PDB file of C-alpha atoms in Angstrom:
ATOM      1  CA  UNK A  16     147.983 103.584  64.537  1.00 46.00           C
ATOM      2  CA  UNK A  17     151.437 102.815  62.513  1.00 41.00           C
ATOM      3  CA  UNK A  18     154.885 105.490  62.657  1.00 37.00           C
ATOM      4  CA  UNK A  19     154.468 105.638  59.042  1.00 41.00           C
ATOM      5  CA  UNK A  20     150.150 106.676  59.229  1.00 46.00           C
ATOM      6  CA  UNK A  21     151.130 109.285  61.377  1.00 43.00           C
ATOM      7  CA  UNK A  22     154.915 110.141  59.571  1.00 45.00           C
ATOM      8  CA  UNK A  23     151.980 110.704  55.632  1.00 59.00           C
ATOM      9  CA  UNK A  24     148.958 112.036  58.328  1.00 83.00           C
ATOM     10  CA  UNK A  25     147.703 115.290  56.004  1.00 88.00           C
ATOM     11  CA  UNK A  26     146.852 117.816  56.492  1.00 92.00           C
ATOM     12  CA  UNK A  27     142.657 118.090  56.809  1.00 96.00           C
ATOM     13  CA  UNK A  28     140.703 121.316  55.592  1.00 97.00           C
ATOM     14  CA  UNK A  29     139.677 124.159  58.808  1.00 96.00           C
ATOM     15  CA  UNK A  30     136.661 123.035  58.309  1.00 97.00           C
ATOM     16  CA  UNK A  31     136.939 118.868  58.083  1.00 98.00           C
ATOM     17  CA  UNK A  32     140.150 120.066  60.844  1.00 98.00           C
ATOM     18  CA  UNK A  33     136.122 121.378  63.188  1.00 97.00           C
ATOM     19  CA  UNK A  34     134.774 118.370  61.720  1.00 98.00           C
ATOM     20  CA  UNK A  35     136.021 115.839  64.329  1.00 98.00           C
ATOM     21  CA  UNK A  36     136.967 118.108  66.676  1.00 97.00           C
ATOM     22  CA  UNK A  37     133.598 117.786  67.221  1.00 97.00           C
ATOM     23  CA  UNK A  38     133.601 113.751  66.964  1.00 98.00           C
ATOM     24  CA  UNK A  39     136.467 113.366  69.198  1.00 98.00           C
ATOM     25  CA  UNK A  40     134.197 115.431  71.841  1.00 97.00           C
ATOM     26  CA  UNK A  41     132.268 112.877  70.986  1.00 97.00           C
ATOM     27  CA  UNK A  42     131.931 109.839  74.315  1.00 95.00           C
ATOM     28  CA  UNK A  43     129.987 106.823  72.740  1.00 96.00           C
ATOM     29  CA  UNK A  44     131.216 105.447  68.483  1.00 97.00           C
ATOM     30  CA  UNK A  45     130.007 105.435  66.334  1.00 97.00           C
ATOM     31  CA  UNK A  46     128.100 108.863  66.411  1.00 97.00           C
ATOM     32  CA  UNK A  47     125.508 109.853  63.807  1.00 97.00           C
ATOM     33  CA  UNK A  48     125.346 113.080  62.080  1.00 95.00           C
ATOM     34  CA  UNK A  49     122.388 114.669  63.110  1.00 94.00           C
ATOM     35  CA  UNK A  50     124.590 114.313  66.851  1.00 96.00           C
ATOM     36  CA  UNK A  51     127.553 116.202  64.923  1.00 97.00           C
ATOM     37  CA  UNK A  52     124.287 118.412  63.345  1.00 95.00           C
ATOM     38  CA  UNK A  53     124.053 119.391  67.291  1.00 95.00           C
ATOM     39  CA  UNK A  54     127.608 119.617  67.971  1.00 95.00           C
ATOM     40  CA  UNK A  55     128.632 121.743  65.406  1.00 96.00           C
ATOM     41  CA  UNK A  56     124.941 123.651  65.830  1.00 92.00           C
ATOM     42  CA  UNK A  57     127.494 127.196  66.164  1.00 91.00           C
ATOM     43  CA  UNK A  58     128.482 126.910  62.634  1.00 90.00           C
ATOM     44  CA  UNK A  59     125.269 127.285  60.730  1.00 89.00           C
ATOM     45  CA  UNK A  60     125.600 124.758  58.312  1.00 93.00           C
ATOM     46  CA  UNK A  61     123.033 123.054  56.347  1.00 95.00           C
ATOM     47  CA  UNK A  62     123.018 118.811  56.982  1.00 94.00           C
ATOM     48  CA  UNK A  63     124.280 118.461  53.169  1.00 96.00           C
ATOM     49  CA  UNK A  64     127.839 120.952  54.288  1.00 97.00           C
ATOM     50  CA  UNK A  65     127.695 118.217  56.756  1.00 97.00           C
ATOM     51  CA  UNK A  66     128.265 115.286  54.932  1.00 97.00           C
ATOM     52  CA  UNK A  67     129.492 116.696  52.372  1.00 98.00           C
ATOM     53  CA  UNK A  68     132.897 117.786  54.741  1.00 98.00           C
ATOM     54  CA  UNK A  69     132.270 113.304  56.481  1.00 98.00           C
ATOM     55  CA  UNK A  70     132.515 111.928  53.327  1.00 97.00           C
ATOM     56  CA  UNK A  71     135.597 114.281  52.632  1.00 98.00           C
ATOM     57  CA  UNK A  72     136.441 112.646  55.624  1.00 98.00           C
ATOM     58  CA  UNK A  73     135.713 108.803  55.560  1.00 97.00           C
ATOM     59  CA  UNK A  74     138.461 109.706  51.348  1.00 97.00           C
ATOM     60  CA  UNK A  75     141.149 110.562  53.211  1.00 96.00           C
ATOM     61  CA  UNK A  76     140.626 107.899  56.079  1.00 96.00           C
ATOM     62  CA  UNK A  77     139.907 109.535  58.566  1.00 97.00           C
ATOM     63  CA  UNK A  78     136.220 108.110  59.602  1.00 98.00           C
ATOM     64  CA  UNK A  79     134.477 104.526  59.312  1.00 98.00           C
ATOM     65  CA  UNK A  80     131.265 105.411  58.414  1.00 98.00           C
ATOM     66  CA  UNK A  81     128.318 102.737  58.985  1.00 97.00           C
ATOM     67  CA  UNK A  82     124.934 102.189  58.005  1.00 95.00           C
ATOM     68  CA  UNK A  83     122.078 102.299  59.887  1.00 93.00           C
ATOM     69  CA  UNK A  84     118.605 101.566  58.245  1.00 93.00           C
ATOM     70  CA  UNK A  85     118.737 105.495  57.143  1.00 91.00           C
ATOM     71  CA  UNK A  86     121.098 106.613  58.493  1.00 92.00           C
ATOM     72  CA  UNK A  87     124.876 107.231  58.231  1.00 95.00           C
ATOM     73  CA  UNK A  88     127.018 106.706  61.958  1.00 98.00           C
ATOM     74  CA  UNK A  89     130.570 108.053  62.131  1.00 98.00           C
ATOM     75  CA  UNK A  90     133.722 106.421  64.295  1.00 98.00           C
ATOM     76  CA  UNK A  91     136.932 107.735  64.176  1.00 98.00           C
ATOM     77  CA  UNK A  92     139.986 105.976  62.588  1.00 97.00           C
ATOM     78  CA  UNK A  93     142.331 109.000  63.238  1.00 97.00           C
ATOM     79  CA  UNK A  94     142.889 109.286  67.383  1.00 97.00           C
ATOM     80  CA  UNK A  95     143.518 112.870  67.768  1.00 97.00           C
ATOM     81  CA  UNK A  96     146.219 112.235  70.058  1.00 96.00           C
ATOM     82  CA  UNK A  97     148.498 111.058  66.800  1.00 96.00           C
ATOM     83  CA  UNK A  98     146.453 114.007  64.648  1.00 97.00           C
ATOM     84  CA  UNK A  99     148.021 116.588  66.595  1.00 95.00           C
ATOM     85  CA  UNK A 100     151.657 115.244  67.022  1.00 94.00           C
ATOM     86  CA  UNK A 101     151.579 114.922  63.437  1.00 94.00           C
ATOM     87  CA  UNK A 102     150.678 118.557  62.929  1.00 93.00           C
ATOM     88  CA  UNK A 103     152.267 119.407  65.101  1.00 92.00           C
ATOM     89  CA  UNK A 104     155.199 117.642  64.197  1.00 92.00           C
ATOM     90  CA  UNK A 105     154.869 118.928  60.624  1.00 91.00           C
ATOM     91  CA  UNK A 106     154.497 122.261  62.083  1.00 90.00           C
ATOM     92  CA  UNK A 107     157.742 122.723  63.936  1.00 91.00           C
ATOM     93  CA  UNK A 108     159.641 121.885  60.567  1.00 93.00           C
ATOM     94  CA  UNK A 109     158.091 123.123  57.874  1.00 92.00           C
ATOM     95  CA  UNK A 110     158.052 126.541  60.271  1.00 93.00           C
ATOM     96  CA  UNK A 111     162.103 126.271  62.446  1.00 93.00           C
ATOM     97  CA  UNK A 112     163.287 123.367  60.489  1.00 94.00           C
ATOM     98  CA  UNK A 113     162.564 121.133  62.832  1.00 92.00           C
ATOM     99  CA  UNK A 114     164.490 123.348  65.127  1.00 92.00           C
ATOM    100  CA  UNK A 115     162.273 124.016  68.633  1.00 87.00           C
ATOM    101  CA  UNK A 116     165.066 126.316  69.667  1.00 88.00           C
ATOM    102  CA  UNK A 117     164.175 128.795  66.643  1.00 91.00           C
ATOM    103  CA  UNK A 118     160.506 128.115  68.218  1.00 89.00           C
ATOM    104  CA  UNK A 119     160.607 128.513  71.413  1.00 85.00           C
ATOM    105  CA  UNK A 120     162.332 131.682  70.486  1.00 87.00           C
ATOM    106  CA  UNK A 121     159.887 133.210  67.840  1.00 90.00           C
ATOM    107  CA  UNK A 122     157.232 133.085  70.338  1.00 88.00           C
ATOM    108  CA  UNK A 123     159.017 134.793  72.925  1.00 86.00           C
ATOM    109  CA  UNK A 124     159.863 137.094  70.677  1.00 90.00           C
ATOM    110  CA  UNK A 125     155.622 137.060  70.090  1.00 91.00           C
ATOM    111  CA  UNK A 126     154.872 138.074  73.558  1.00 89.00           C
ATOM    112  CA  UNK A 127     153.303 133.936  72.935  1.00 90.00           C
ATOM    113  CA  UNK A 128     155.083 132.483  75.979  1.00 89.00           C
ATOM    114  CA  UNK A 129     156.761 134.059  79.004  1.00 87.00           C
ATOM    115  CA  UNK A 130     159.096 132.664  81.373  1.00 86.00           C
ATOM    116  CA  UNK A 131     157.078 130.602  83.717  1.00 91.00           C
ATOM    117  CA  UNK A 132     155.601 129.061  80.005  1.00 90.00           C
ATOM    118  CA  UNK A 133     159.799 128.297  79.993  1.00 86.00           C
ATOM    119  CA  UNK A 134     159.879 127.329  83.806  1.00 91.00           C
ATOM    120  CA  UNK A 135     156.580 124.633  83.734  1.00 93.00           C
ATOM    121  CA  UNK A 136     158.256 123.670  80.714  1.00 88.00           C
ATOM    122  CA  UNK A 137     161.846 122.807  81.992  1.00 90.00           C
ATOM    123  CA  UNK A 138     159.969 121.040  85.321  1.00 93.00           C
ATOM    124  CA  UNK A 139     157.508 118.494  82.524  1.00 90.00           C
ATOM    125  CA  UNK A 140     160.480 117.889  81.074  1.00 88.00           C
ATOM    126  CA  UNK A 141     162.656 116.935  83.604  1.00 92.00           C
ATOM    127  CA  UNK A 142     160.113 114.722  85.533  1.00 88.00           C
ATOM    128  CA  UNK A 143     159.777 113.315  82.071  1.00 86.00           C
ATOM    129  CA  UNK A 144     163.160 112.055  82.604  1.00 88.00           C
ATOM    130  CA  UNK A 145     162.746 110.421  86.061  1.00 87.00           C
ATOM    131  CA  UNK A 146     160.706 108.448  84.286  1.00 82.00           C
ATOM    132  CA  UNK A 147     162.550 107.293  81.435  1.00 82.00           C
ATOM    133  CA  UNK A 148     164.990 106.924  83.864  1.00 74.00           C
ATOM    134  CA  UNK A 149     163.261 105.005  85.718  1.00 71.00           C
ATOM    135  CA  UNK A 150     161.910 102.557  83.127  1.00 65.00           C
ATOM    136  CA  UNK A 151     165.618 102.777  81.344  1.00 63.00           C
ATOM    137  CA  UNK A 152     166.735  99.989  85.018  1.00 56.00           C
TER     138      UNK A 152
END
């Protein structure tokens, strides 16, 4: 997926995101709407509801629909990682003006993250920087 598409990616409503998450959890594509209904059994949606949500996702460019006889089969066109990356950047920009320290401070104030979490982040960052440095040589 292109950088422009990721940056321009629209935020999905909760129900559509839930369908995408069910689709991303599948091991093979394309997937039938019946398989997705099974994955989403806890939601107790009617089949028509799922099909409407899938239709919206197709219109938004998140899924591709194929016909196989009387069945519709679906394949994600957006990778989970790409969506999470775009949503994370948008969240950070929207609520914290793009400031990661502001986000971390808010999480610390609300006790949503601990000092140990921050220490683990620091270790991860150190490993990432070391990996980048080796590739720069």
